Amino acid sequence: MTYGFATAFLLGSIADVVAADEPDPFDQFNERCLNRGTDYQRVVAVAKERNWPALAEDMTTSLVPMENPVALEGWNLSAGEDVPFRALVVARASVGDNTVESCTMAFAEIDAAAFERRLISETHAQASGEGNGQGRARKFFKASSPERREAITLDLPLYPNGSDEVIVSVVSDQLIEN
């Protein structure tokens, strides 16, 4: 009996350590896409430095929130690891006279409702629209920082169950540093 209890405790402790090591999806999105803005060149440089595996071209294209990007890169952040699917896609496009950049992350097996609550509370994003498709909801938000305005799109299931697929994008003007 003691051996069974000790084994269960050890396995439970290992599971807690593994869960603690897995980065929080919102924190990943915040770090890679929001904190310093949609910086295409910075993200590409980090991906090369960390040797992230490329995401399939068709999936990369499907995750871009803009039409006709002039530059596009995507990575599978969960490849070779025993974690749920995670992807990151950055793009650059021309919209009229402006160059805009986007940063998109896709997550599998996360709590969509919790992700949405954190997005709203931590970015102070304001709802700007919503649309529903086949089993999916697409929500649009506006957020501002001292440097620029950002448009955020959150794609999530109509009926989240705590183990959901979420796609979140931010689009903003290209930030050109002097």
PDB file of C-alpha atoms in Angstrom:
ATOM      1  CA  MET A   1       0.000   0.000   0.000  1.00  0.00           C
ATOM      2  CA  THR A   2       2.776   2.426   0.890  1.00  0.00           C
ATOM      3  CA  TYR A   3       4.589   1.592  -2.373  1.00  0.00           C
ATOM      4  CA  GLY A   4       1.422   2.337  -4.400  1.00  0.00           C
ATOM      5  CA  PHE A   5       0.919   5.656  -2.623  1.00  0.00           C
ATOM      6  CA  ALA A   6       4.582   6.636  -3.115  1.00  0.00           C
ATOM      7  CA  THR A   7       4.420   5.738  -6.823  1.00  0.00           C
ATOM      8  CA  ALA A   8       1.207   7.738  -7.306  1.00  0.00           C
ATOM      9  CA  PHE A   9       2.754  10.711  -5.478  1.00  0.00           C
ATOM     10  CA  LEU A  10       5.931  10.531  -7.592  1.00  0.00           C
ATOM     11  CA  LEU A  11       3.985  10.308 -10.870  1.00  0.00           C
ATOM     12  CA  GLY A  12       1.760  13.198  -9.795  1.00  0.00           C
ATOM     13  CA  SER A  13       4.820  15.289  -8.917  1.00  0.00           C
ATOM     14  CA  ILE A  14       6.402  14.569 -12.310  1.00  0.00           C
ATOM     15  CA  ALA A  15       3.175  15.598 -14.070  1.00  0.00           C
ATOM     16  CA  ASP A  16       3.155  18.864 -12.082  1.00  0.00           C
ATOM     17  CA  VAL A  17       6.757  19.603 -13.101  1.00  0.00           C
ATOM     18  CA  VAL A  18       6.001  18.886 -16.777  1.00  0.00           C
ATOM     19  CA  ALA A  19       2.906  21.131 -16.647  1.00  0.00           C
ATOM     20  CA  ALA A  20       4.949  23.870 -14.946  1.00  0.00           C
ATOM     21  CA  ASP A  21       7.608  23.655 -17.681  1.00  0.00           C
ATOM     22  CA  GLU A  22       5.046  24.058 -20.470  1.00  0.00           C
ATOM     23  CA  PRO A  23       4.797  27.775 -21.258  1.00  0.00           C
ATOM     24  CA  ASP A  24       1.417  29.394 -20.805  1.00  0.00           C
ATOM     25  CA  PRO A  25      -0.201  30.075 -24.231  1.00  0.00           C
ATOM     26  CA  PHE A  26      -1.163  33.664 -23.422  1.00  0.00           C
ATOM     27  CA  ASP A  27       2.323  34.384 -22.087  1.00  0.00           C
ATOM     28  CA  GLN A  28       3.801  32.971 -25.314  1.00  0.00           C
ATOM     29  CA  PHE A  29       1.551  35.193 -27.448  1.00  0.00           C
ATOM     30  CA  ASN A  30       2.236  38.207 -25.266  1.00  0.00           C
ATOM     31  CA  GLU A  31       6.019  37.684 -25.408  1.00  0.00           C
ATOM     32  CA  ARG A  32       6.270  36.906 -29.121  1.00  0.00           C
ATOM     33  CA  CYS A  33       3.562  39.139 -30.591  1.00  0.00           C
ATOM     34  CA  LEU A  34       2.389  41.860 -28.193  1.00  0.00           C
ATOM     35  CA  ASN A  35       5.130  42.991 -25.800  1.00  0.00           C
ATOM     36  CA  ARG A  36       7.324  44.640 -28.413  1.00  0.00           C
ATOM     37  CA  GLY A  37       4.804  44.723 -31.214  1.00  0.00           C
ATOM     38  CA  THR A  38       4.629  42.859 -34.468  1.00  0.00           C
ATOM     39  CA  ASP A  39       8.292  42.947 -35.397  1.00  0.00           C
ATOM     40  CA  TYR A  40       8.719  40.668 -38.413  1.00  0.00           C
ATOM     41  CA  GLN A  41      12.522  40.910 -38.545  1.00  0.00           C
ATOM     42  CA  ARG A  42      12.977  40.307 -34.808  1.00  0.00           C
ATOM     43  CA  VAL A  43      10.812  37.162 -34.839  1.00  0.00           C
ATOM     44  CA  VAL A  44      12.540  35.769 -37.952  1.00  0.00           C
ATOM     45  CA  ALA A  45      15.941  36.358 -36.295  1.00  0.00           C
ATOM     46  CA  VAL A  46      14.830  34.580 -33.095  1.00  0.00           C
ATOM     47  CA  ALA A  47      13.469  31.650 -35.129  1.00  0.00           C
ATOM     48  CA  LYS A  48      16.769  31.249 -36.977  1.00  0.00           C
ATOM     49  CA  GLU A  49      18.772  31.559 -33.760  1.00  0.00           C
ATOM     50  CA  ARG A  50      16.650  28.908 -32.020  1.00  0.00           C
ATOM     51  CA  ASN A  51      16.448  26.741 -35.154  1.00  0.00           C
ATOM     52  CA  TRP A  52      12.659  26.444 -35.056  1.00  0.00           C
ATOM     53  CA  PRO A  53      11.340  23.982 -37.663  1.00  0.00           C
ATOM     54  CA  ALA A  54       9.370  25.520 -40.536  1.00  0.00           C
ATOM     55  CA  LEU A  55       5.613  25.166 -40.604  1.00  0.00           C
ATOM     56  CA  ALA A  56       4.106  23.653 -43.756  1.00  0.00           C
ATOM     57  CA  GLU A  57       3.565  26.357 -46.382  1.00  0.00           C
ATOM     58  CA  ASP A  58      -0.187  25.736 -46.756  1.00  0.00           C
ATOM     59  CA  MET A  59      -0.700  25.974 -42.989  1.00  0.00           C
ATOM     60  CA  THR A  60       1.472  29.097 -42.795  1.00  0.00           C
ATOM     61  CA  THR A  61      -0.597  30.745 -45.527  1.00  0.00           C
ATOM     62  CA  SER A  62      -3.883  29.735 -43.866  1.00  0.00           C
ATOM     63  CA  LEU A  63      -2.891  31.435 -40.597  1.00  0.00           C
ATOM     64  CA  VAL A  64      -2.090  34.861 -42.080  1.00  0.00           C
ATOM     65  CA  PRO A  65      -4.809  37.414 -41.220  1.00  0.00           C
ATOM     66  CA  MET A  66      -3.985  39.635 -44.226  1.00  0.00           C
ATOM     67  CA  GLU A  67      -4.395  39.210 -47.964  1.00  0.00           C
ATOM     68  CA  ASN A  68      -1.414  39.175 -50.334  1.00  0.00           C
ATOM     69  CA  PRO A  69       1.478  39.290 -47.872  1.00  0.00           C
ATOM     70  CA  VAL A  70       4.811  40.411 -49.347  1.00  0.00           C
ATOM     71  CA  ALA A  71       6.757  38.429 -46.724  1.00  0.00           C
ATOM     72  CA  LEU A  72       5.660  35.381 -44.752  1.00  0.00           C
ATOM     73  CA  GLU A  73       7.329  32.913 -42.347  1.00  0.00           C
ATOM     74  CA  GLY A  74       5.900  30.221 -40.070  1.00  0.00           C
ATOM     75  CA  TRP A  75       7.217  27.733 -37.510  1.00  0.00           C
ATOM     76  CA  ASN A  76       5.951  24.654 -35.711  1.00  0.00           C
ATOM     77  CA  LEU A  77       6.917  25.349 -32.102  1.00  0.00           C
ATOM     78  CA  SER A  78       5.821  21.920 -30.892  1.00  0.00           C
ATOM     79  CA  ALA A  79       7.696  19.791 -33.449  1.00  0.00           C
ATOM     80  CA  GLY A  80       9.669  17.016 -31.818  1.00  0.00           C
ATOM     81  CA  GLU A  81       8.277  17.793 -28.378  1.00  0.00           C
ATOM     82  CA  ASP A  82       5.616  16.037 -26.359  1.00  0.00           C
ATOM     83  CA  VAL A  83       3.344  19.085 -26.106  1.00  0.00           C
ATOM     84  CA  PRO A  84       0.115  20.072 -27.875  1.00  0.00           C
ATOM     85  CA  PHE A  85       0.393  21.813 -31.243  1.00  0.00           C
ATOM     86  CA  ARG A  86       1.795  25.366 -31.198  1.00  0.00           C
ATOM     87  CA  ALA A  87       2.578  27.463 -34.278  1.00  0.00           C
ATOM     88  CA  LEU A  88       3.846  30.974 -34.933  1.00  0.00           C
ATOM     89  CA  VAL A  89       3.438  32.901 -38.196  1.00  0.00           C
ATOM     90  CA  VAL A  90       4.653  36.408 -39.040  1.00  0.00           C
ATOM     91  CA  ALA A  91       3.842  38.357 -42.184  1.00  0.00           C
ATOM     92  CA  ARG A  92       4.267  41.744 -43.791  1.00  0.00           C
ATOM     93  CA  ALA A  93       1.851  43.324 -46.292  1.00  0.00           C
ATOM     94  CA  SER A  94       1.098  46.622 -47.976  1.00  0.00           C
ATOM     95  CA  VAL A  95      -2.246  48.202 -47.205  1.00  0.00           C
ATOM     96  CA  GLY A  96      -2.615  51.358 -49.242  1.00  0.00           C
ATOM     97  CA  ASP A  97       0.443  53.485 -48.527  1.00  0.00           C
ATOM     98  CA  ASN A  98       1.194  51.702 -45.233  1.00  0.00           C
ATOM     99  CA  THR A  99       3.232  48.600 -44.477  1.00  0.00           C
ATOM    100  CA  VAL A 100       1.634  46.442 -41.808  1.00  0.00           C
ATOM    101  CA  GLU A 101       2.977  43.421 -39.989  1.00  0.00           C
ATOM    102  CA  SER A 102       1.152  40.569 -38.321  1.00  0.00           C
ATOM    103  CA  CYS A 103       2.033  37.987 -35.726  1.00  0.00           C
ATOM    104  CA  THR A 104      -0.214  34.947 -35.345  1.00  0.00           C
ATOM    105  CA  MET A 105      -0.111  32.042 -32.940  1.00  0.00           C
ATOM    106  CA  ALA A 106      -2.163  28.857 -33.109  1.00  0.00           C
ATOM    107  CA  PHE A 107      -2.649  26.611 -30.091  1.00  0.00           C
ATOM    108  CA  ALA A 108      -4.296  23.224 -29.587  1.00  0.00           C
ATOM    109  CA  GLU A 109      -5.661  21.872 -26.320  1.00  0.00           C
ATOM    110  CA  ILE A 110      -5.895  25.132 -24.387  1.00  0.00           C
ATOM    111  CA  ASP A 111      -8.688  26.797 -22.440  1.00  0.00           C
ATOM    112  CA  ALA A 112     -10.123  29.283 -24.967  1.00  0.00           C
ATOM    113  CA  ALA A 113     -12.310  31.108 -22.439  1.00  0.00           C
ATOM    114  CA  ALA A 114      -9.357  31.654 -20.077  1.00  0.00           C
ATOM    115  CA  PHE A 115      -7.180  32.843 -22.977  1.00  0.00           C
ATOM    116  CA  GLU A 116      -9.848  35.372 -24.018  1.00  0.00           C
ATOM    117  CA  ARG A 117     -10.240  36.670 -20.441  1.00  0.00           C
ATOM    118  CA  ARG A 118      -6.480  37.234 -20.123  1.00  0.00           C
ATOM    119  CA  LEU A 119      -6.289  38.876 -23.555  1.00  0.00           C
ATOM    120  CA  ILE A 120      -8.952  41.396 -22.569  1.00  0.00           C
ATOM    121  CA  SER A 121      -7.755  42.041 -19.013  1.00  0.00           C
ATOM    122  CA  GLU A 122      -4.023  42.242 -19.696  1.00  0.00           C
ATOM    123  CA  THR A 123      -4.109  44.228 -22.955  1.00  0.00           C
ATOM    124  CA  HIS A 124      -7.182  46.334 -22.129  1.00  0.00           C
ATOM    125  CA  ALA A 125      -8.395  45.430 -25.615  1.00  0.00           C
ATOM    126  CA  GLN A 126     -11.747  46.859 -26.640  1.00  0.00           C
ATOM    127  CA  ALA A 127     -14.201  44.690 -28.593  1.00  0.00           C
ATOM    128  CA  SER A 128     -14.710  45.994 -32.131  1.00  0.00           C
ATOM    129  CA  GLY A 129     -16.763  43.257 -33.783  1.00  0.00           C
ATOM    130  CA  GLU A 130     -17.609  39.602 -33.979  1.00  0.00           C
ATOM    131  CA  GLY A 131     -18.578  36.972 -36.513  1.00  0.00           C
ATOM    132  CA  ASN A 132     -19.456  33.299 -36.366  1.00  0.00           C
ATOM    133  CA  GLY A 133     -18.666  30.535 -38.826  1.00  0.00           C
ATOM    134  CA  GLN A 134     -19.017  26.768 -38.780  1.00  0.00           C
ATOM    135  CA  GLY A 135     -18.466  25.968 -35.119  1.00  0.00           C
ATOM    136  CA  ARG A 136     -16.073  28.897 -34.681  1.00  0.00           C
ATOM    137  CA  ALA A 137     -16.334  32.440 -33.364  1.00  0.00           C
ATOM    138  CA  ARG A 138     -14.101  35.220 -34.592  1.00  0.00           C
ATOM    139  CA  LYS A 139     -13.777  38.208 -32.281  1.00  0.00           C
ATOM    140  CA  PHE A 140     -12.119  41.491 -33.167  1.00  0.00           C
ATOM    141  CA  PHE A 141     -10.437  43.848 -30.709  1.00  0.00           C
ATOM    142  CA  LYS A 142      -8.571  47.149 -30.760  1.00  0.00           C
ATOM    143  CA  ALA A 143      -5.640  47.771 -28.465  1.00  0.00           C
ATOM    144  CA  SER A 144      -3.271  50.702 -28.158  1.00  0.00           C
ATOM    145  CA  SER A 145       0.211  51.215 -26.903  1.00  0.00           C
ATOM    146  CA  PRO A 146       2.170  54.467 -26.775  1.00  0.00           C
ATOM    147  CA  GLU A 147       3.929  53.475 -30.014  1.00  0.00           C
ATOM    148  CA  ARG A 148       1.005  52.300 -32.176  1.00  0.00           C
ATOM    149  CA  ARG A 149      -2.506  50.947 -32.564  1.00  0.00           C
ATOM    150  CA  GLU A 150      -3.096  47.203 -32.877  1.00  0.00           C
ATOM    151  CA  ALA A 151      -5.940  45.128 -34.288  1.00  0.00           C
ATOM    152  CA  ILE A 152      -6.331  41.741 -32.613  1.00  0.00           C
ATOM    153  CA  THR A 153      -8.342  38.824 -33.994  1.00  0.00           C
ATOM    154  CA  LEU A 154      -9.251  35.885 -31.789  1.00  0.00           C
ATOM    155  CA  ASP A 155     -10.603  32.741 -33.450  1.00  0.00           C
ATOM    156  CA  LEU A 156     -12.034  30.198 -31.020  1.00  0.00           C
ATOM    157  CA  PRO A 157     -14.728  27.506 -30.803  1.00  0.00           C
ATOM    158  CA  LEU A 158     -18.341  28.604 -30.359  1.00  0.00           C
ATOM    159  CA  TYR A 159     -18.594  26.301 -27.345  1.00  0.00           C
ATOM    160  CA  PRO A 160     -15.216  26.161 -25.562  1.00  0.00           C
ATOM    161  CA  ASN A 161     -14.669  23.077 -23.412  1.00  0.00           C
ATOM    162  CA  GLY A 162     -11.261  23.770 -21.858  1.00  0.00           C
ATOM    163  CA  SER A 163      -9.326  21.747 -24.445  1.00  0.00           C
ATOM    164  CA  ASP A 164      -9.744  24.006 -27.447  1.00  0.00           C
ATOM    165  CA  GLU A 165      -8.026  25.182 -30.619  1.00  0.00           C
ATOM    166  CA  VAL A 166      -7.331  28.920 -30.613  1.00  0.00           C
ATOM    167  CA  ILE A 167      -5.831  31.177 -33.276  1.00  0.00           C
ATOM    168  CA  VAL A 168      -4.892  34.705 -32.257  1.00  0.00           C
ATOM    169  CA  SER A 169      -3.384  37.440 -34.459  1.00  0.00           C
ATOM    170  CA  VAL A 170      -2.236  40.991 -34.001  1.00  0.00           C
ATOM    171  CA  VAL A 171      -1.796  43.399 -36.919  1.00  0.00           C
ATOM    172  CA  SER A 172      -0.197  46.827 -36.665  1.00  0.00           C
ATOM    173  CA  ASP A 173       1.765  49.345 -38.673  1.00  0.00           C
ATOM    174  CA  GLN A 174       5.366  48.382 -39.240  1.00  0.00           C
ATOM    175  CA  LEU A 175       7.501  50.015 -36.573  1.00  0.00           C
ATOM    176  CA  ILE A 176      10.600  51.548 -38.090  1.00  0.00           C
ATOM    177  CA  GLU A 177      13.302  52.374 -35.588  1.00  0.00           C
ATOM    178  CA  ASN A 178      15.772  55.155 -36.315  1.00  0.00           C
TER     179      ASN A 178
END
